[in-house]
Amino acid sequence: MKLIVTMMTGLATSALLVAVPAEARGRWTEAQANAWYAKQPWLVGANFAPANAINQFEMWQAETWDPKRIDYELGLAQGIGMNTMRVFLHDQLWTKDPEGFRQRIDAFLTIAQRHNIKPLFVLFDSCWDPNPVAGPQHPPIPGVHNSGWVQSPGMAGLRDRAGWPRYKAYVQGVIGAFANDPRVLGWDLWNEPDNGADQYKGQEGKEPLVRALLAQVFDWARAAEPSQPLTSGVWIGDDWTPGGRGSPMEKLQLGQSDVISFHDYSWPETFERRVRQLLPYNRPLLCTEYMARGNGSTFDNSLPIGKRYNVAMMNWGFVDGKTQTRLPWDSWKKPYTQDEPTIWFHEVFRGDGTPYRAAETDLIRRLSAAPKGVVPAAAGADAPPPRRARR
C-alpha cells in the first residue's frame, strides 16, 4: 500500500510540473517591455505587509489571514494616490496548502482591485531569518527592526537540491494560476538574492546556491508564459551599467529581467546616479525599495527624482506594526527598548491610520495626480530628464 501511495504521489507531482509549456518564453525585447510600461500609470506604492503580520506567514496563513485589515490598509494607500504594492509570498505556503494559498492570493487581488492597486508579487527572498518554519510565529523582539521576517526558501532548502521540484511547482503553480490576470502587475522573482543576512550564522556558501537556483527560477517562470513582466532587483554593487563591473549575480539579474528593478536607500544624488546607470538598458525602471529617513533616503528627496525619470517608486513599509520597521537597522545591535528613534526609519502611517508626516502623504498624492514625468512646482524642480541612451 505504501508503494502505491508513493507512486501516485510521484505521478501527481510530475503532472503538476508538466502542466505548463516545456519551452520558456524568451526575455521580453526592449520594445515589448516599454510597450507594457506605456500602458501603466506612473507607478507609486509601498512594500506591503499588514500591521498585524510579522512576516509572510502571518500575512498569508489561513489562521492569521485578515482580509478586513488588508482592505483597510489598501484603502489608506488609495487615499494618498498609491496604485501598486510589492507583496511577498513564500514557497512553504504553497507546499503546505496550494489551493488555499491560491484562493487567498485571488482574494487579495480582489481587494486590491477594489482600491485600484496592482501588486508586484515577490516569490523568493534572501533577507533575514534563514530558518523559516510555517505555523505560529514568534512575537516581535522588543525594539528590533523586522525581527520576524524569514527567507524563502532558507538555507536548508538551498542546500537540498532534491527540493528543487517543490520550488518549480511553487513558481509555476502561482504564476501559472495568475499568468493572464490583469490584476497582477508583475513578478519579482527573488528579493536581494545576494543579501548575506549577516546577523544570522550558518549561511556559508549561500550566494552560489542562490544564483544557481535563481537562474532556474527565471526559466521556470517563463515556462508559465506570464503576460506580466519578470524581474529581480539589484541593490548592493557600485556599477550597474551595461558591460560594467557588476557581480555575477547582478549580471544574471540585469540580463534576465524583462523590466529593470533596483533598491536604493541612499542620498538623492546617489539615487539619481543609480537611475542614470540603468537608463542605457532602455527598459522600464522600477525602484522596488527606497525611503529610510535616517539614511538620507526620503520621500521629499527621492520621490520627485523618480517621477521626473518615470521610475516606478515603492518605498519600504506602509503601516507601523509587528515588523517594527519604523526602527532603524542598527536596532539589531542596540535595540530601541527605552526610547523611540529620533525619526522613524520606514513606514508611512501610524497604526491608527494617521500619517507619520502629513507633508509626505500630501507629496505622494500630488505627484501621483500629475501627468507622467511632471513634477509639480511645489514638489520639486520640473526639469526634464536626459534622453535615454541607445546601444
Coordinates of C-alpha atoms in Angstrom, one line a residue:
M1 CA 0.0 0.0 0.0
K2 CA 2.8 2.4 0.9
L3 CA 4.5 1.8 -2.5
I4 CA 1.2 2.5 -4.3
V5 CA 0.7 5.8 -2.4
T6 CA 4.3 6.8 -3.2
M7 CA 3.9 6.1 -6.9
M8 CA 0.6 8.0 -7.0
T9 CA 2.2 11.0 -5.2
G10 CA 5.0 10.9 -7.6
L11 CA 2.7 10.9 -10.6
A12 CA 0.7 13.8 -9.2
T13 CA 3.8 15.8 -8.7
S14 CA 5.0 15.0 -12.2
A15 CA 1.7 16.1 -13.6
L16 CA 1.8 19.4 -11.8
L17 CA 5.3 20.1 -13.1
V18 CA 4.4 19.5 -16.7
A19 CA 1.1 21.3 -16.6
V20 CA 2.8 24.3 -18.2
P21 CA 4.6 24.6 -21.5
A22 CA 8.0 23.0 -21.5
E23 CA 9.7 25.7 -23.5
A24 CA 10.1 29.0 -21.7
R25 CA 9.2 32.2 -23.4
G26 CA 12.0 34.5 -24.2
R27 CA 13.0 37.6 -22.3
W28 CA 10.9 40.5 -23.4
T29 CA 12.5 42.7 -26.0
E30 CA 13.1 46.4 -25.1
A31 CA 10.1 47.2 -27.3
Q32 CA 7.8 44.7 -25.5
A33 CA 8.9 46.0 -22.1
N34 CA 8.4 49.6 -23.0
A35 CA 5.0 48.9 -24.6
W36 CA 3.9 47.3 -21.4
Y37 CA 5.2 50.2 -19.3
A38 CA 3.5 52.8 -21.5
K39 CA 0.1 51.3 -20.6
Q40 CA 0.8 51.8 -16.9
P41 CA 0.2 54.9 -14.9
W42 CA 3.2 56.3 -13.1
L43 CA 3.6 53.5 -10.5
V44 CA 3.9 54.6 -6.9
G45 CA 3.3 52.4 -3.8
A46 CA 5.0 50.6 -0.9
N47 CA 6.3 47.2 0.2
F48 CA 3.2 45.8 2.0
A49 CA 2.5 43.6 4.9
P50 CA -0.5 44.4 7.1
A51 CA 0.4 45.8 10.5
N52 CA -0.8 42.7 12.3
A53 CA 1.6 40.4 10.4
I54 CA 5.2 39.9 11.5
N55 CA 6.2 38.2 8.2
Q56 CA 4.9 36.4 5.1
F57 CA 3.5 33.5 7.0
E58 CA 1.3 35.7 9.3
M59 CA 0.0 37.6 6.3
W60 CA -1.0 34.6 4.3
Q61 CA -1.7 31.6 6.5
A62 CA -5.3 30.7 7.0
E63 CA -5.1 31.1 10.7
T64 CA -3.9 34.7 10.6
W65 CA -5.2 35.8 7.2
D66 CA -7.1 39.1 7.8
P67 CA -8.8 40.4 4.7
K68 CA -10.6 43.1 6.7
R69 CA -7.3 44.6 7.8
I70 CA -5.8 44.3 4.3
D71 CA -8.9 46.1 2.9
Y72 CA -8.5 48.9 5.4
E73 CA -4.8 49.5 4.7
L74 CA -5.1 49.3 1.0
G75 CA -7.8 51.9 1.4
L76 CA -5.2 54.2 3.0
A77 CA -2.9 53.6 0.1
Q78 CA -5.6 54.5 -2.4
G79 CA -6.4 57.6 -0.4
I80 CA -2.9 59.0 -1.0
G81 CA -2.7 58.1 -4.7
M82 CA -0.8 54.8 -4.4
N83 CA -1.6 52.4 -7.2
T84 CA 0.7 49.4 -6.6
M85 CA 2.1 47.4 -3.7
R86 CA 5.1 45.0 -3.6
V87 CA 3.9 41.9 -1.7
F88 CA 6.0 38.9 -0.5
L89 CA 4.9 35.3 -0.9
H90 CA 6.7 32.2 0.5
D91 CA 7.3 28.7 -1.0
Q92 CA 6.2 26.9 2.1
L93 CA 2.8 28.5 1.9
W94 CA 2.4 26.7 -1.5
T95 CA 3.8 23.4 -0.3
K96 CA 1.6 23.3 2.8
D97 CA -1.7 24.4 1.2
P98 CA -1.5 25.2 -2.6
E99 CA -5.2 25.6 -3.2
G100 CA -5.9 27.6 0.0
F101 CA -2.9 29.8 -0.8
R102 CA -4.1 30.3 -4.4
Q103 CA -7.5 31.3 -3.1
R104 CA -6.1 33.8 -0.6
I105 CA -4.0 35.4 -3.4
D106 CA -7.1 35.7 -5.5
A107 CA -8.9 37.3 -2.6
F108 CA -6.1 39.7 -2.1
L109 CA -6.2 40.6 -5.8
T110 CA -9.9 41.3 -5.5
I111 CA -9.4 43.6 -2.5
A112 CA -6.5 45.4 -4.3
Q113 CA -8.5 45.8 -7.5
R114 CA -11.3 47.5 -5.4
H115 CA -8.7 50.1 -4.5
N116 CA -7.2 50.4 -8.0
I117 CA -3.9 48.8 -6.8
K118 CA -1.9 46.3 -8.9
P119 CA 0.5 44.3 -6.8
L120 CA 4.0 43.1 -7.7
F121 CA 4.5 39.7 -6.1
V122 CA 7.8 38.6 -4.7
L123 CA 8.4 34.8 -4.8
F124 CA 11.7 34.2 -3.0
D125 CA 13.8 36.3 -0.5
S126 CA 17.3 36.1 0.9
C127 CA 16.7 38.6 3.7
W128 CA 16.6 37.9 7.5
D129 CA 15.9 34.6 9.2
P130 CA 17.4 31.7 7.2
N131 CA 15.4 29.0 9.0
P132 CA 11.8 29.7 8.1
V133 CA 9.1 27.5 9.7
A134 CA 5.5 27.7 8.8
G135 CA 2.8 27.8 11.5
P136 CA 2.6 30.1 14.6
Q137 CA 5.3 32.8 14.5
H138 CA 7.2 34.2 17.5
P139 CA 6.2 37.7 18.7
P140 CA 8.3 40.7 17.7
I141 CA 11.6 41.1 19.6
P142 CA 11.2 44.3 21.6
G143 CA 12.9 47.3 20.0
V144 CA 14.3 45.4 16.9
H145 CA 13.7 46.1 13.2
N146 CA 12.0 43.3 11.2
S147 CA 12.7 40.7 13.9
G148 CA 10.4 38.0 12.4
W149 CA 11.0 38.2 8.7
V150 CA 12.0 35.0 7.1
Q151 CA 14.0 33.9 4.0
S152 CA 12.5 31.8 1.2
P153 CA 13.5 29.0 0.8
G154 CA 16.0 29.3 3.6
M155 CA 19.4 27.7 4.0
A156 CA 18.2 24.1 4.4
G157 CA 16.2 24.4 1.2
L158 CA 19.1 26.0 -0.7
R159 CA 21.4 23.1 0.2
D160 CA 18.9 20.4 -0.7
R161 CA 19.0 20.2 -4.5
A162 CA 16.4 17.4 -4.2
G163 CA 13.9 20.1 -3.2
W164 CA 14.1 21.9 -6.5
P165 CA 10.9 20.2 -7.9
R166 CA 9.0 21.7 -5.0
Y167 CA 10.2 25.2 -5.9
K168 CA 9.4 24.6 -9.6
A169 CA 5.9 23.5 -8.6
Y170 CA 5.6 26.7 -6.5
V171 CA 6.9 29.1 -9.2
Q172 CA 4.8 27.6 -11.9
G173 CA 1.8 26.9 -9.7
V174 CA 1.5 30.5 -8.5
I175 CA 2.5 32.3 -11.8
G176 CA 0.5 29.8 -13.8
A177 CA -2.6 30.5 -11.8
F178 CA -2.4 34.2 -12.5
A179 CA -0.4 34.4 -15.7
N180 CA -3.1 36.2 -17.6
D181 CA -4.7 38.1 -14.7
P182 CA -4.8 41.8 -15.4
R183 CA -4.9 42.5 -11.6
V184 CA -1.3 41.4 -11.3
L185 CA 1.4 44.0 -12.2
G186 CA 4.3 41.6 -12.4
W187 CA 6.6 39.0 -10.7
D188 CA 9.7 39.9 -8.7
L189 CA 11.3 36.5 -8.6
W190 CA 13.9 37.0 -5.8
N191 CA 14.4 39.8 -3.4
E192 CA 18.1 40.8 -2.8
P193 CA 19.4 37.3 -3.7
D194 CA 23.0 38.2 -2.7
N195 CA 22.0 39.5 0.7
G196 CA 24.1 37.7 3.3
A197 CA 21.7 38.4 6.2
D198 CA 24.9 38.5 8.3
Q199 CA 23.2 38.9 11.6
Y200 CA 22.4 35.1 11.3
K201 CA 25.0 32.4 11.4
G202 CA 25.3 29.2 9.4
Q203 CA 24.9 30.7 5.9
E204 CA 28.3 29.7 4.4
G205 CA 28.3 29.3 0.6
K206 CA 24.9 30.9 0.2
E207 CA 25.4 33.1 -2.8
P208 CA 26.4 30.5 -5.4
L209 CA 23.4 28.3 -4.2
V210 CA 21.0 31.2 -4.7
R211 CA 22.5 32.2 -8.0
A212 CA 22.1 28.7 -9.4
L213 CA 18.5 28.4 -8.2
L214 CA 17.6 31.9 -9.4
A215 CA 18.7 31.0 -13.0
Q216 CA 16.3 28.1 -12.8
V217 CA 13.6 30.3 -11.4
F218 CA 13.7 32.6 -14.4
D219 CA 13.4 29.6 -16.7
W220 CA 10.5 28.1 -14.7
A221 CA 8.7 31.4 -14.5
R222 CA 9.0 32.0 -18.2
A223 CA 7.7 28.5 -18.9
A224 CA 4.5 29.5 -17.2
E225 CA 4.0 32.1 -20.0
P226 CA 3.1 35.1 -17.9
S227 CA 1.6 38.1 -19.6
Q228 CA 3.2 40.2 -16.9
P229 CA 7.0 41.1 -16.6
L230 CA 9.6 39.2 -14.6
T231 CA 12.3 41.0 -12.6
S232 CA 14.8 40.7 -9.8
G233 CA 16.2 43.8 -8.3
V234 CA 19.9 44.8 -8.0
W235 CA 20.8 46.6 -4.8
I236 CA 24.4 46.4 -3.5
G237 CA 27.0 47.0 -6.2
D238 CA 28.5 50.2 -7.4
D239 CA 28.4 49.6 -11.2
W240 CA 25.2 48.6 -12.8
T241 CA 26.0 49.9 -16.3
P242 CA 25.7 47.6 -19.3
G243 CA 29.1 45.8 -19.6
G244 CA 30.2 47.2 -16.3
R245 CA 31.9 45.7 -13.3
G246 CA 28.8 44.2 -11.8
S247 CA 28.9 40.9 -9.9
P248 CA 27.8 37.6 -11.5
M249 CA 24.6 37.8 -9.5
E250 CA 23.9 41.4 -10.8
K251 CA 24.7 40.3 -14.4
L252 CA 22.2 37.5 -14.1
Q253 CA 19.5 39.7 -12.7
L254 CA 20.0 42.5 -15.2
G255 CA 20.4 40.1 -18.1
Q256 CA 17.3 38.1 -17.4
S257 CA 14.8 40.7 -16.1
D258 CA 12.1 41.9 -18.5
V259 CA 12.0 45.2 -16.7
I260 CA 14.9 46.5 -14.6
S261 CA 14.3 46.9 -10.8
F262 CA 16.7 48.1 -8.1
H263 CA 16.9 49.3 -4.5
D264 CA 18.4 52.4 -3.2
Y265 CA 18.4 53.7 0.4
S266 CA 21.0 56.5 -0.1
W267 CA 21.1 60.2 -0.5
P268 CA 19.2 61.6 -3.5
E269 CA 22.4 62.3 -5.5
T270 CA 23.3 58.6 -5.2
F271 CA 19.7 57.6 -6.2
E272 CA 19.9 59.7 -9.3
R273 CA 23.3 58.3 -10.2
R274 CA 21.8 54.8 -9.9
V275 CA 19.0 55.7 -12.3
R276 CA 21.4 57.2 -14.8
Q277 CA 23.5 54.0 -14.7
L278 CA 20.4 51.9 -15.6
L279 CA 18.9 54.2 -18.3
P280 CA 21.1 52.6 -21.1
Y281 CA 19.3 49.3 -20.7
N282 CA 16.4 51.1 -22.5
R283 CA 13.9 49.2 -20.3
P284 CA 11.3 50.4 -17.7
L285 CA 12.9 51.1 -14.3
L286 CA 11.3 50.1 -11.0
C287 CA 12.7 51.2 -7.7
T288 CA 11.2 48.5 -5.6
E289 CA 12.8 49.6 -2.3
Y290 CA 13.8 53.1 -1.0
M291 CA 13.0 55.5 1.8
A292 CA 15.0 55.2 5.0
R293 CA 14.8 58.6 6.6
G294 CA 17.8 58.2 8.9
N295 CA 19.9 57.0 6.0
G296 CA 19.3 60.1 3.8
S297 CA 16.6 58.5 1.6
T298 CA 13.3 60.3 2.0
F299 CA 10.1 60.9 0.1
D300 CA 10.9 64.6 -0.2
N301 CA 14.3 63.9 -1.9
S302 CA 13.9 60.7 -3.9
L303 CA 10.3 60.6 -5.0
P304 CA 10.4 63.7 -7.3
I305 CA 13.5 62.4 -9.0
G306 CA 11.7 59.1 -9.6
K307 CA 8.7 60.9 -11.0
R308 CA 10.9 63.1 -13.3
Y309 CA 12.6 60.0 -14.8
N310 CA 9.4 58.0 -14.9
V311 CA 10.8 55.4 -12.5
A312 CA 8.2 53.3 -10.6
M313 CA 8.7 54.0 -6.8
M314 CA 7.9 51.6 -4.0
N315 CA 9.1 52.6 -0.5
W316 CA 9.7 50.1 2.3
G317 CA 7.0 49.9 4.8
F318 CA 3.4 51.2 5.0
V319 CA 1.6 51.0 8.3
D320 CA 3.6 50.7 11.6
G321 CA 3.0 47.3 13.1
K322 CA 4.6 44.0 14.0
T323 CA 7.5 44.3 11.6
Q324 CA 8.7 47.3 13.6
T325 CA 10.5 48.8 10.6
R326 CA 10.0 52.3 12.0
L327 CA 13.1 51.3 13.9
P328 CA 16.5 51.6 12.1
W329 CA 18.7 48.7 11.0
D330 CA 21.1 49.3 13.9
S331 CA 18.4 48.2 16.3
W332 CA 19.8 44.7 15.7
K333 CA 22.9 45.8 17.7
K334 CA 21.2 48.2 20.1
P335 CA 17.5 47.6 20.5
Y336 CA 15.3 50.6 21.0
T337 CA 13.6 49.3 24.2
Q338 CA 13.8 52.6 26.2
D339 CA 13.3 55.3 23.6
E340 CA 11.9 55.7 20.2
P341 CA 14.2 56.7 17.4
T342 CA 14.6 60.4 16.8
I343 CA 12.9 59.9 13.4
W344 CA 11.1 56.9 12.0
F345 CA 13.2 54.9 9.7
H346 CA 10.5 53.4 7.4
E347 CA 6.6 53.4 7.3
V348 CA 4.1 56.0 6.1
F349 CA 1.2 55.6 8.6
R350 CA 0.9 55.1 12.3
G351 CA -1.1 52.1 13.4
D352 CA -4.3 54.2 13.8
G353 CA -4.1 55.3 10.1
T354 CA -2.8 58.8 10.7
P355 CA 0.2 59.8 8.6
Y356 CA 3.6 59.8 10.3
R357 CA 4.2 63.1 8.5
A358 CA 1.3 64.7 6.6
A359 CA 3.7 66.6 4.2
E360 CA 4.9 63.2 2.9
T361 CA 1.4 61.8 2.1
D362 CA 0.5 65.2 0.5
L363 CA 3.6 64.9 -1.7
I364 CA 2.7 61.3 -2.8
R365 CA -0.8 62.4 -3.6
R366 CA 0.4 65.5 -5.6
L367 CA 3.0 63.5 -7.6
S368 CA 0.6 60.7 -8.3
A369 CA -2.1 63.1 -9.6
A370 CA 0.3 64.9 -12.0
P371 CA 0.9 63.6 -15.6
K372 CA 3.8 61.2 -16.2
G373 CA 7.2 62.8 -15.9
V374 CA 5.8 66.0 -14.5
V375 CA 6.8 67.2 -11.0
P376 CA 4.5 70.0 -9.8
A377 CA 6.4 73.1 -8.8
A378 CA 5.6 72.7 -5.1
A379 CA 7.1 69.2 -5.1
G380 CA 10.5 69.8 -6.7
A381 CA 12.2 71.0 -9.8
D382 CA 10.4 70.2 -13.1
A383 CA 13.5 69.7 -15.3
P384 CA 13.2 67.1 -18.0
P385 CA 15.5 64.0 -17.7
P386 CA 18.2 63.4 -20.3
R387 CA 17.3 61.2 -23.2
R388 CA 17.8 57.5 -22.8
A389 CA 21.0 56.3 -24.4
R390 CA 20.8 53.8 -27.2
R391 CA 23.2 50.9 -27.5

